[in-house]
Tab-separated table of C-alpha atoms and ligand atoms in Angstrom:
chain	number	residue	atom	x	y	z
A	7	MET	CA	-13.176	-60.517	-111.709
A	8	ALA	CA	-15.219	-57.780	-113.332
A	9	ASN	CA	-15.659	-59.277	-116.739
A	10	TYR	CA	-14.673	-62.988	-117.415
A	11	HIS	CA	-15.252	-62.628	-121.105
A	12	SER	CA	-13.372	-59.591	-121.937
A	13	ASN	CA	-10.437	-60.715	-119.793
A	14	VAL	CA	-10.350	-63.967	-121.742
A	15	GLN	CA	-10.617	-62.255	-125.037
A	16	ASP	CA	-7.562	-60.088	-123.920
A	17	TYR	CA	-5.491	-63.174	-122.836
A	18	TYR	CA	-6.122	-64.979	-126.154
A	19	SER	CA	-5.492	-61.983	-128.308
A	20	LYS	CA	-2.818	-59.696	-126.542
A	21	GLU	CA	-1.211	-61.735	-123.816
A	22	LEU	CA	-0.737	-65.080	-125.844
A	23	LYS	CA	0.759	-64.772	-129.178
A	24	SER	CA	1.623	-68.618	-129.542
A	25	THR	CA	1.737	-71.857	-127.617
A	26	TYR	CA	5.188	-70.918	-126.231
A	27	ASP	CA	3.714	-68.004	-124.213
A	28	LEU	CA	1.717	-70.377	-121.910
A	29	LYS	CA	2.786	-70.494	-118.343
A	30	THR	CA	1.435	-73.915	-117.490
A	31	SER	CA	0.788	-77.194	-119.300
A	32	ALA	CA	-3.046	-76.689	-118.741
A	33	CYS	CA	-3.693	-75.475	-122.410
A	34	CYS	CA	-1.168	-77.897	-123.914
A	35	THR	CA	-1.913	-81.484	-125.189
A	36	LYS	CA	0.454	-83.825	-123.639
A	37	GLY	CA	0.994	-87.557	-124.686
A	38	SER	CA	0.735	-89.427	-127.813
A	39	THR	CA	-1.284	-88.483	-130.892
A	40	PRO	CA	-2.525	-91.260	-133.116
A	41	HIS	CA	-0.813	-91.859	-136.361
A	42	SER	CA	-4.109	-90.766	-138.303
A	43	ILE	CA	-4.238	-87.408	-136.674
A	44	LYS	CA	-0.465	-86.968	-137.031
A	45	SER	CA	-0.634	-87.382	-140.859
A	46	ILE	CA	-3.452	-84.908	-140.939
A	47	LEU	CA	-1.660	-82.326	-138.889
A	48	LYS	CA	1.137	-82.264	-141.649
A	49	ASP	CA	-1.539	-80.485	-143.765
A	50	ILE	CA	-2.469	-77.871	-141.323
A	51	HIS	CA	-1.155	-74.400	-141.704
A	52	PRO	CA	1.653	-73.453	-139.402
A	53	ASP	CA	0.065	-70.248	-138.383
A	54	VAL	CA	-3.108	-72.190	-137.250
A	55	GLN	CA	-1.078	-74.696	-135.250
A	56	ALA	CA	1.074	-72.008	-133.563
A	57	LYS	CA	-2.046	-70.718	-131.764
A	58	TYR	CA	-3.327	-73.994	-130.695
A	59	TYR	CA	-4.061	-74.094	-126.950
A	60	GLY	CA	-6.115	-77.156	-126.496
A	61	CYS	CA	-5.516	-79.770	-123.664
A	62	GLY	CA	-6.660	-83.110	-125.317
A	63	LEU	CA	-7.600	-84.795	-128.413
A	64	VAL	CA	-11.188	-84.433	-129.352
A	65	PHE	CA	-11.671	-86.707	-132.308
A	66	PRO	CA	-13.925	-89.545	-131.536
A	67	PRO	CA	-14.103	-92.326	-134.191
A	68	LYS	CA	-16.754	-92.712	-137.016
A	69	LEU	CA	-16.892	-89.078	-138.050
A	70	GLU	CA	-17.385	-89.605	-141.827
A	71	ASN	CA	-20.272	-87.393	-143.107
A	72	CYS	CA	-21.026	-86.031	-139.589
A	73	LYS	CA	-21.970	-82.541	-138.901
A	74	VAL	CA	-19.644	-81.448	-136.097
A	75	LEU	CA	-19.513	-78.265	-133.793
A	76	ASP	CA	-16.372	-77.067	-132.106
A	77	LEU	CA	-16.934	-74.797	-129.075
A	78	GLY	CA	-14.258	-72.260	-128.555
A	79	CYS	CA	-12.390	-73.365	-131.720
A	80	GLY	CA	-9.567	-70.786	-131.369
A	81	SER	CA	-7.517	-70.531	-134.529
A	82	GLY	CA	-9.183	-73.496	-135.909
A	83	ARG	CA	-6.643	-76.341	-135.570
A	84	ASP	CA	-9.341	-78.820	-134.487
A	85	VAL	CA	-11.805	-77.735	-136.912
A	86	TYR	CA	-9.508	-78.205	-139.887
A	87	ILE	CA	-8.537	-81.773	-138.522
A	88	LEU	CA	-12.312	-82.491	-138.212
A	89	SER	CA	-12.907	-81.055	-141.655
A	90	ARG	CA	-10.581	-83.871	-143.024
A	91	LEU	CA	-12.172	-86.564	-140.789
A	92	VAL	CA	-15.722	-85.741	-141.577
A	93	GLY	CA	-14.848	-85.761	-145.364
A	94	PRO	CA	-16.442	-83.570	-148.145
A	95	GLN	CA	-20.037	-84.607	-147.342
A	96	GLY	CA	-19.635	-83.733	-143.590
A	97	PHE	CA	-19.532	-80.131	-142.139
A	98	VAL	CA	-17.634	-78.527	-139.365
A	99	VAL	CA	-18.648	-75.228	-137.524
A	100	GLY	CA	-16.280	-73.492	-135.116
A	101	VAL	CA	-17.507	-70.852	-132.637
A	102	ASP	CA	-15.108	-68.461	-130.659
A	103	MET	CA	-15.697	-65.204	-129.174
A	104	THR	CA	-12.029	-63.870	-129.606
A	105	LYS	CA	-11.961	-62.025	-133.011
A	106	GLU	CA	-8.142	-62.376	-133.413
A	107	GLN	CA	-8.262	-66.083	-133.133
A	108	ILE	CA	-11.375	-66.425	-135.453
A	109	ASP	CA	-9.674	-64.117	-137.977
A	110	VAL	CA	-6.629	-66.538	-138.268
A	111	ALA	CA	-9.008	-69.475	-138.616
A	112	ARG	CA	-10.951	-67.753	-141.364
A	113	GLN	CA	-7.778	-66.663	-143.202
A	114	HIS	CA	-6.925	-70.313	-143.800
A	115	ILE	CA	-10.206	-71.678	-145.292
A	116	ASP	CA	-9.021	-71.851	-148.929
A	117	TYR	CA	-5.591	-73.156	-147.958
A	118	HIS	CA	-7.136	-76.338	-146.128
A	119	MET	CA	-9.898	-76.672	-148.830
A	120	LYS	CA	-7.046	-77.067	-151.505
A	121	LYS	CA	-4.899	-79.235	-149.103
A	122	PHE	CA	-7.636	-81.653	-148.685
A	123	ASN	CA	-8.661	-81.502	-152.317
A	124	TYR	CA	-12.208	-80.360	-151.719
A	125	LYS	CA	-14.289	-78.612	-154.376
A	126	GLU	CA	-15.965	-76.376	-151.664
A	127	SER	CA	-14.926	-75.696	-148.059
A	128	ASN	CA	-16.864	-77.696	-145.463
A	129	VAL	CA	-16.177	-75.375	-142.655
A	130	LYS	CA	-17.611	-72.299	-141.129
A	131	PHE	CA	-16.328	-70.045	-138.376
A	132	ILE	CA	-18.750	-67.930	-136.156
A	133	GLU	CA	-17.681	-65.119	-133.763
A	134	GLY	CA	-19.672	-65.265	-130.566
A	135	LYS	CA	-20.226	-66.675	-127.227
A	136	ILE	CA	-20.824	-70.363	-126.560
A	137	GLU	CA	-23.223	-69.682	-123.677
A	138	ASN	CA	-26.046	-68.821	-126.074
A	139	LEU	CA	-25.393	-70.909	-129.272
A	140	THR	CA	-28.997	-70.486	-130.682
A	141	ALA	CA	-28.692	-66.622	-130.554
A	142	LEU	CA	-25.815	-67.246	-132.992
A	143	GLY	CA	-28.196	-68.726	-135.409
A	144	ILE	CA	-27.295	-72.251	-134.654
A	145	ASN	CA	-30.075	-74.733	-135.114
A	146	GLU	CA	-31.516	-77.031	-132.455
A	147	ASN	CA	-31.263	-80.759	-132.820
A	148	PHE	CA	-28.704	-80.313	-135.752
A	149	PHE	CA	-25.251	-81.721	-134.973
A	150	ASP	CA	-24.097	-85.346	-134.731
A	151	VAL	CA	-21.205	-84.311	-132.597
A	152	VAL	CA	-20.159	-81.542	-130.384
A	153	VAL	CA	-16.481	-81.108	-129.415
A	154	SER	CA	-14.781	-78.575	-127.410
A	155	ASN	CA	-10.940	-78.391	-126.367
A	156	CYS	CA	-10.006	-76.557	-123.221
A	157	VAL	CA	-12.832	-73.957	-123.272
A	158	ILE	CA	-15.499	-74.712	-120.743
A	159	ASN	CA	-13.257	-73.895	-117.892
A	160	LEU	CA	-13.003	-70.386	-119.204
A	161	THR	CA	-16.747	-69.569	-119.033
A	162	PRO	CA	-18.264	-68.259	-115.927
A	163	ASP	CA	-21.572	-70.206	-116.707
A	164	LYS	CA	-20.663	-73.756	-117.263
A	165	LYS	CA	-24.284	-74.932	-116.712
A	166	ALA	CA	-25.417	-72.621	-119.606
A	167	VAL	CA	-23.108	-74.126	-121.991
A	168	ILE	CA	-23.937	-77.626	-121.298
A	169	ASN	CA	-27.503	-76.932	-121.652
A	170	GLU	CA	-26.841	-75.270	-125.071
A	171	VAL	CA	-24.815	-78.320	-126.131
A	172	TRP	CA	-27.756	-80.489	-125.344
A	173	LYS	CA	-30.152	-78.271	-127.364
A	174	VAL	CA	-27.996	-78.218	-130.559
A	175	LEU	CA	-27.127	-81.911	-130.660
A	176	LYS	CA	-29.351	-84.412	-132.382
A	177	PRO	CA	-30.974	-87.011	-130.255
A	178	GLY	CA	-28.405	-89.642	-129.848
A	179	GLY	CA	-25.585	-87.083	-130.580
A	180	GLU	CA	-22.212	-87.200	-128.750
A	181	PHE	CA	-20.608	-84.528	-126.736
A	182	TYR	CA	-16.855	-85.414	-126.668
A	183	PHE	CA	-14.719	-82.783	-124.977
A	184	SER	CA	-11.448	-82.214	-123.190
A	185	ASP	CA	-11.108	-79.825	-120.368
A	186	VAL	CA	-9.529	-78.743	-117.006
A	187	TYR	CA	-10.755	-80.197	-113.691
A	188	ALA	CA	-10.098	-79.342	-110.066
A	189	ASP	CA	-10.807	-81.400	-106.918
A	190	GLN	CA	-12.025	-78.601	-104.887
A	191	THR	CA	-13.836	-75.225	-105.066
A	192	ILE	CA	-11.491	-72.491	-106.100
A	193	SER	CA	-11.334	-69.338	-103.901
A	194	GLU	CA	-12.849	-66.007	-105.057
A	195	ASP	CA	-9.201	-64.656	-104.917
A	196	LEU	CA	-7.757	-67.173	-107.427
A	197	ARG	CA	-10.954	-66.919	-109.597
A	198	ASN	CA	-10.228	-63.214	-109.857
A	199	ASN	CA	-6.651	-63.743	-111.017
A	200	LYS	CA	-6.596	-63.022	-114.652
A	201	ILE	CA	-3.425	-65.087	-115.472
A	202	LEU	CA	-4.855	-68.105	-113.593
A	203	TRP	CA	-8.145	-67.881	-115.232
A	204	GLY	CA	-6.583	-67.311	-118.742
A	205	GLU	CA	-4.372	-70.235	-118.100
A	206	CYS	CA	-7.384	-72.561	-117.694
A	207	LEU	CA	-6.728	-73.098	-114.011
A	208	SER	CA	-8.793	-71.023	-111.729
A	209	GLY	CA	-12.025	-71.599	-113.766
A	210	ALA	CA	-11.462	-75.367	-113.786
A	211	ILE	CA	-14.759	-77.457	-113.498
A	212	LYS	CA	-15.521	-79.278	-110.451
A	213	TRP	CA	-16.261	-82.865	-110.971
A	214	GLU	CA	-19.538	-82.689	-109.078
A	215	ASP	CA	-20.648	-79.768	-111.274
A	216	LEU	CA	-20.044	-81.723	-114.599
A	217	VAL	CA	-21.932	-84.815	-113.407
A	218	LEU	CA	-24.707	-82.486	-112.003
A	219	TYR	CA	-25.103	-80.126	-115.059
A	220	ALA	CA	-24.882	-83.083	-117.527
A	221	THR	CA	-27.516	-85.285	-116.041
A	222	GLU	CA	-29.693	-82.260	-115.416
A	223	ALA	CA	-29.557	-81.180	-119.007
A	224	GLY	CA	-30.641	-84.916	-120.038
A	225	PHE	CA	-27.152	-86.368	-120.898
A	226	THR	CA	-26.028	-89.756	-119.990
A	227	THR	CA	-23.489	-90.054	-117.055
A	228	PRO	CA	-20.280	-88.526	-118.204
A	229	ARG	CA	-17.894	-91.528	-119.167
A	230	LEU	CA	-14.088	-90.616	-118.547
A	231	VAL	CA	-12.177	-91.450	-121.605
A	232	THR	CA	-8.622	-90.313	-120.723
A	233	ALA	CA	-6.923	-87.935	-118.286
A	234	GLN	CA	-3.459	-86.304	-118.043
A	235	GLN	CA	-1.612	-84.624	-115.193
A	236	ILE	CA	-1.150	-80.847	-115.405
A	237	ASP	CA	2.261	-79.372	-114.247
A	238	ILE	CA	2.484	-75.822	-113.012
A	239	THR	CA	6.092	-74.933	-113.770
A	240	ASN	CA	5.822	-71.177	-113.290
A	241	ASP	CA	6.970	-70.330	-109.705
A	242	ASP	CA	4.474	-67.492	-109.095
A	243	LEU	CA	1.514	-69.505	-110.019
A	244	LYS	CA	2.851	-72.468	-108.035
A	245	LYS	CA	2.883	-70.203	-104.966
A	246	LEU	CA	-0.816	-69.297	-105.581
A	247	VAL	CA	-2.309	-72.793	-106.074
A	248	GLY	CA	0.180	-74.709	-103.770
A	249	THR	CA	2.167	-77.727	-104.532
A	250	PRO	CA	-0.368	-80.661	-104.489
A	251	VAL	CA	0.523	-84.014	-102.786
A	252	TYR	CA	-0.276	-87.291	-104.623
A	253	PHE	CA	-0.632	-90.628	-103.119
A	254	SER	CA	-1.754	-92.201	-106.310
A	255	LYS	CA	-2.316	-95.655	-104.778
A	256	ILE	CA	-3.931	-94.644	-101.457
A	257	LEU	CA	-7.269	-92.967	-102.059
A	258	PHE	CA	-7.894	-92.092	-98.454
A	259	PHE	CA	-4.721	-90.029	-98.057
A	260	THR	CA	-5.049	-88.400	-101.361
A	261	ILE	CA	-8.526	-87.102	-100.472
A	262	PHE	CA	-7.311	-86.240	-96.929
A	263	PHE	CA	-4.253	-84.276	-97.946
A	264	SER	CA	-5.963	-82.421	-100.788
A	265	HIS	CA	-8.775	-81.051	-98.533
A	266	PHE	CA	-6.692	-80.257	-95.444
A	267	SER	CA	-3.574	-78.920	-97.214
A	268	GLY	CA	-5.661	-76.460	-99.321
A	269	ASN	CA	-3.566	-77.281	-102.402
A	270	ILE	CA	-5.483	-77.798	-105.442
A	271	ARG	CA	-5.126	-80.775	-107.832
A	272	PHE	CA	-5.665	-80.119	-111.560
A	273	VAL	CA	-6.186	-82.752	-114.448
A	274	SER	CA	-7.177	-82.299	-117.845
A	275	ALA	CA	-9.717	-84.953	-118.799
A	276	THR	CA	-11.538	-86.126	-121.901
A	277	PHE	CA	-15.206	-87.244	-121.402
A	278	ARG	CA	-17.904	-88.507	-123.739
A	279	LEU	CA	-21.613	-87.876	-122.979
A	280	PHE	CA	-24.742	-88.863	-125.070
A	281	LYS	CA	-28.031	-87.042	-125.648
A	282	ILE	CA	-30.766	-89.576	-124.909
A	283	PRO	CA	-33.891	-88.889	-126.864
A	284	LEU	CA	-36.584	-87.501	-124.731
A	285	ASN	CA	-39.208	-90.118	-125.924
A	286	GLU	CA	-36.802	-92.820	-124.966
A	287	ALA	CA	-39.041	-95.801	-124.181
A	288	GLU	CA	-37.145	-98.612	-125.681
A	289	ILE	CA	-34.176	-98.872	-123.514
A	290	ASN	CA	-34.940	-99.068	-119.860
A	291	ILE	CA	-33.700	-102.614	-119.180
A	292	PRO	CA	-30.334	-104.195	-119.488
A	293	TYR	CA	-29.024	-105.277	-122.805
A	294	LEU	CA	-26.571	-107.671	-124.171
A	295	LEU	CA	-24.345	-105.877	-126.784
A	296	THR	CA	-21.785	-107.415	-129.162
A	297	TYR	CA	-19.415	-105.385	-131.075
A	298	GLU	CA	-19.386	-106.412	-134.598
A	299	SER	CA	-16.515	-104.221	-135.823
A	300	GLY	CA	-16.687	-101.534	-138.579
A	301	ILE	CA	-15.534	-98.492	-136.427
A	302	PRO	CA	-12.592	-97.143	-138.299
A	303	ASP	CA	-9.284	-97.527	-136.129
A	304	PHE	CA	-11.135	-99.918	-133.791
A	305	GLU	CA	-11.439	-103.015	-135.898
A	306	ASP	CA	-10.762	-105.625	-133.201
A	307	ALA	CA	-11.954	-103.595	-130.160
A	308	PHE	CA	-13.862	-100.299	-129.353
A	309	LEU	CA	-12.334	-98.310	-126.466
A	310	PHE	CA	-15.530	-96.786	-125.089
A	311	ASP	CA	-14.013	-95.314	-122.006
A	312	ASN	CA	-11.055	-95.963	-119.606
A	313	THR	CA	-12.966	-98.957	-118.246
A	314	ILE	CA	-15.024	-100.420	-120.921
A	315	THR	CA	-13.559	-101.925	-124.033
A	316	PHE	CA	-16.110	-103.757	-126.509
A	317	LYS	CA	-14.019	-106.620	-127.952
A	318	ARG	CA	-15.238	-107.738	-131.344
A	319	GLY	CA	-17.593	-110.675	-130.955
A	320	GLU	CA	-17.684	-110.667	-127.061
A	321	LEU	CA	-21.118	-110.598	-125.340
A	322	VAL	CA	-21.223	-107.675	-122.997
A	323	SER	CA	-23.962	-107.238	-120.404
A	324	CYS	CA	-24.906	-103.459	-120.080
A	325	GLY	CA	-27.187	-101.649	-117.815
A	326	PRO	CA	-29.945	-99.448	-119.288
A	327	THR	CA	-28.097	-96.221	-119.393
A	328	LEU	CA	-24.937	-97.586	-121.138
A	329	ALA	CA	-27.145	-99.588	-123.518
A	330	SER	CA	-29.221	-96.486	-124.204
A	331	ALA	CA	-26.092	-94.389	-124.915
A	332	VAL	CA	-24.591	-96.896	-127.378
A	333	LEU	CA	-27.869	-97.882	-129.076
A	334	ASN	CA	-29.083	-94.399	-129.597
A	335	SER	CA	-25.769	-93.130	-130.997
A	336	ARG	CA	-24.038	-93.368	-134.421
A	337	TYR	CA	-22.262	-96.454	-133.028
A	338	ARG	CA	-25.529	-98.505	-133.111
A	339	ASP	CA	-24.946	-100.059	-136.419
A	340	ASN	CA	-21.683	-101.523	-135.282
A	341	PHE	CA	-23.328	-103.685	-132.588
A	342	THR	CA	-25.864	-106.478	-132.461
A	343	PHE	CA	-27.928	-106.466	-129.421
A	344	GLU	CA	-30.893	-107.930	-127.552
A	345	PRO	CA	-32.647	-107.270	-124.123
A	346	ILE	CA	-31.162	-109.604	-121.447
A	347	ASP	CA	-33.472	-112.585	-120.951
A	348	ASN	CA	-32.554	-114.111	-117.509
A	349	THR	CA	-34.396	-117.431	-118.373
A	350	LYS	CA	-32.287	-117.890	-121.432
A	351	GLN	CA	-28.958	-119.776	-121.693
A	352	TYR	CA	-26.539	-117.812	-123.947
A	353	ASP	CA	-23.641	-119.309	-125.853
A	354	GLY	CA	-20.174	-118.003	-124.772
A	355	GLN	CA	-19.053	-116.109	-121.820
A	356	ILE	CA	-20.720	-112.943	-120.843
A	357	VAL	CA	-18.776	-109.989	-119.754
A	358	ILE	CA	-20.593	-107.773	-117.118
A	359	VAL	CA	-19.989	-104.159	-117.348
A	360	GLU	CA	-20.502	-102.219	-113.982
A	361	GLU	CA	-22.891	-99.288	-114.335
A	362	GLN	CA	-22.727	-96.192	-112.308
A	363	LYS	CA	-25.990	-96.143	-110.400
A	364	GLU	CA	-27.762	-93.072	-109.191
A	365	ARG	CA	-26.598	-92.308	-105.685
A	366	PRO	CA	-28.034	-90.367	-102.818
A	367	VAL	CA	-26.744	-86.944	-102.362
A	368	PHE	CA	-24.278	-87.707	-99.477
A	369	LEU	CA	-22.650	-90.194	-101.544
A	370	LYS	CA	-22.170	-88.051	-104.626
A	371	TYR	CA	-19.312	-86.101	-103.194
A	372	ALA	CA	-17.576	-89.635	-102.653
A	373	THR	CA	-18.399	-90.470	-106.256
A	374	CYS	CA	-16.857	-87.244	-107.535
A	375	GLN	CA	-13.766	-87.630	-105.398
A	376	MET	CA	-13.419	-91.172	-106.685
A	377	LEU	CA	-13.764	-89.792	-110.413
A	378	MET	CA	-10.962	-87.386	-109.717
A	379	PHE	CA	-8.862	-90.208	-108.143
A	380	LYS	CA	-9.460	-92.314	-111.172
A	381	ALA	CA	-8.416	-89.512	-113.434
A	382	ARG	CA	-5.231	-88.986	-111.501
A	383	ARG	CA	-4.464	-92.642	-111.389
A	384	LEU	CA	-5.146	-92.825	-115.094
A	385	ALA	CA	-3.028	-89.968	-115.896
A	386	SER	CA	-0.038	-91.256	-113.753
A	387	SER	CA	-0.493	-94.762	-115.199
A	388	LEU	CA	-0.437	-93.410	-118.769
A	389	MET	CA	2.674	-91.347	-118.033
A	390	GLU	CA	4.404	-94.448	-116.663
A	391	TYR	CA	3.237	-96.269	-119.779
A	392	ARG	CA	4.776	-93.712	-122.114
A	393	THR	CA	8.089	-93.306	-120.266
B	5	SAM	C1	-7.636	-72.535	-124.210
B	5	SAM	S1	-8.189	-71.784	-125.844
B	5	SAM	C2	-8.596	-73.254	-126.671
B	5	SAM	C3	-8.792	-72.916	-128.163
B	5	SAM	C4	-8.956	-73.972	-129.017
B	5	SAM	N1	-10.023	-75.000	-128.565
B	5	SAM	C5	-7.679	-74.824	-129.264
B	5	SAM	O1	-7.647	-76.037	-128.913
B	5	SAM	O2	-6.663	-74.266	-129.659
B	5	SAM	C6	-9.661	-71.126	-125.247
B	5	SAM	C7	-10.482	-70.546	-126.416
B	5	SAM	O3	-11.950	-70.362	-125.895
B	5	SAM	C8	-12.366	-69.202	-126.358
B	5	SAM	N2	-13.547	-68.958	-125.328
B	5	SAM	C9	-13.401	-68.825	-123.985
B	5	SAM	N3	-14.640	-68.655	-123.509
B	5	SAM	C10	-15.418	-68.445	-124.375
B	5	SAM	C11	-16.900	-68.195	-124.609
B	5	SAM	N4	-17.555	-68.055	-123.460
B	5	SAM	N5	-17.463	-68.137	-125.718
B	5	SAM	C12	-16.752	-68.418	-126.775
B	5	SAM	N6	-15.455	-68.610	-126.944
B	5	SAM	C13	-14.753	-68.708	-125.697
B	5	SAM	C14	-11.336	-68.188	-126.349
B	5	SAM	O4	-11.567	-66.955	-127.080
B	5	SAM	C15	-10.145	-69.091	-126.767
B	5	SAM	O5	-9.933	-68.902	-128.037
């Protein structure tokens, strides 16, 4: 495709006028929305909501007073929800390269300021590309949290975006984002299809690439929070990508069929990554962490990712990477912690959390397939749970 950026700008200004024009469920949030977000949504202007094309929920907890950046904010739905969540002392910046989308977002600044009873607005919208945030005047080491909703798949240079996120986050900051993933390399033909790319499919991120780019940039290993299946209902698009076969309970057959049938499996998934400070010296050993509560909406248990839940008062043994992620982040104050002393007797039962270890290259492929499999399984179990 000659120019990915201008094709995407065309798609999100001329082709799509509202959520109803989408041809797949890729840019479409499915599943249940928490009550706290639903009540904020009531205050979001209908014109802003009509042009929402996100694929997940990008609202990690404990955002009050935070500075948050939304990459590819579109018409600003998530920016305005975040504006409410960070409160009047917090600040939210949205960046998007499509003028028509940014214009809709900007037109509703006053509306939301009044709705939220703020004396002055706490949001700002910048028109520009997310591959070079510092060129847009965005400061390095500035944001507590960076979010993004169904955008990184649309950029041809995903590595550049992840590197930029690392730069603009404060040490210990969190990158929390939903996006579209594919289980195999997508052919040049499909990548050149303007509709498939615009619908967030043929630019889908490969699992291997996420893990590679994130760890190379200096982030902790990405932690999968949640995942959803993507349905392709449009017959023309279905013919192009094939109808994938799923054996959600038999990993071997799932991998075998996906690779030899040529059919691509897509999921949307939400990951959280943490920027570890460069001078990190303190945490290179396992720690014992105890969640003490205090994270809003997670009084009894903090759902960290799809496998780890810190229950209030429970002693959890964490490897250095996980301990480092939690203890350098804004969640630190919600935990008590101490280095694990193998000679000491601890009161109470200790829960051991499995940490992903660095694997040799030949095993990385299997790790990523496993991640994809886990996301699919998570997606289908969540669907079963909801129905
Ligand atoms: C699928 S929409 C999602 C919009 C928004 N996050 C939402 O949830 O409604 C993708 C958005 O990303 C923007 N975008 C895609 N690539 C971009 C890039 N390289 N730089 C800036 N914005 C980009 C598009 O203009 C579009 O508004």
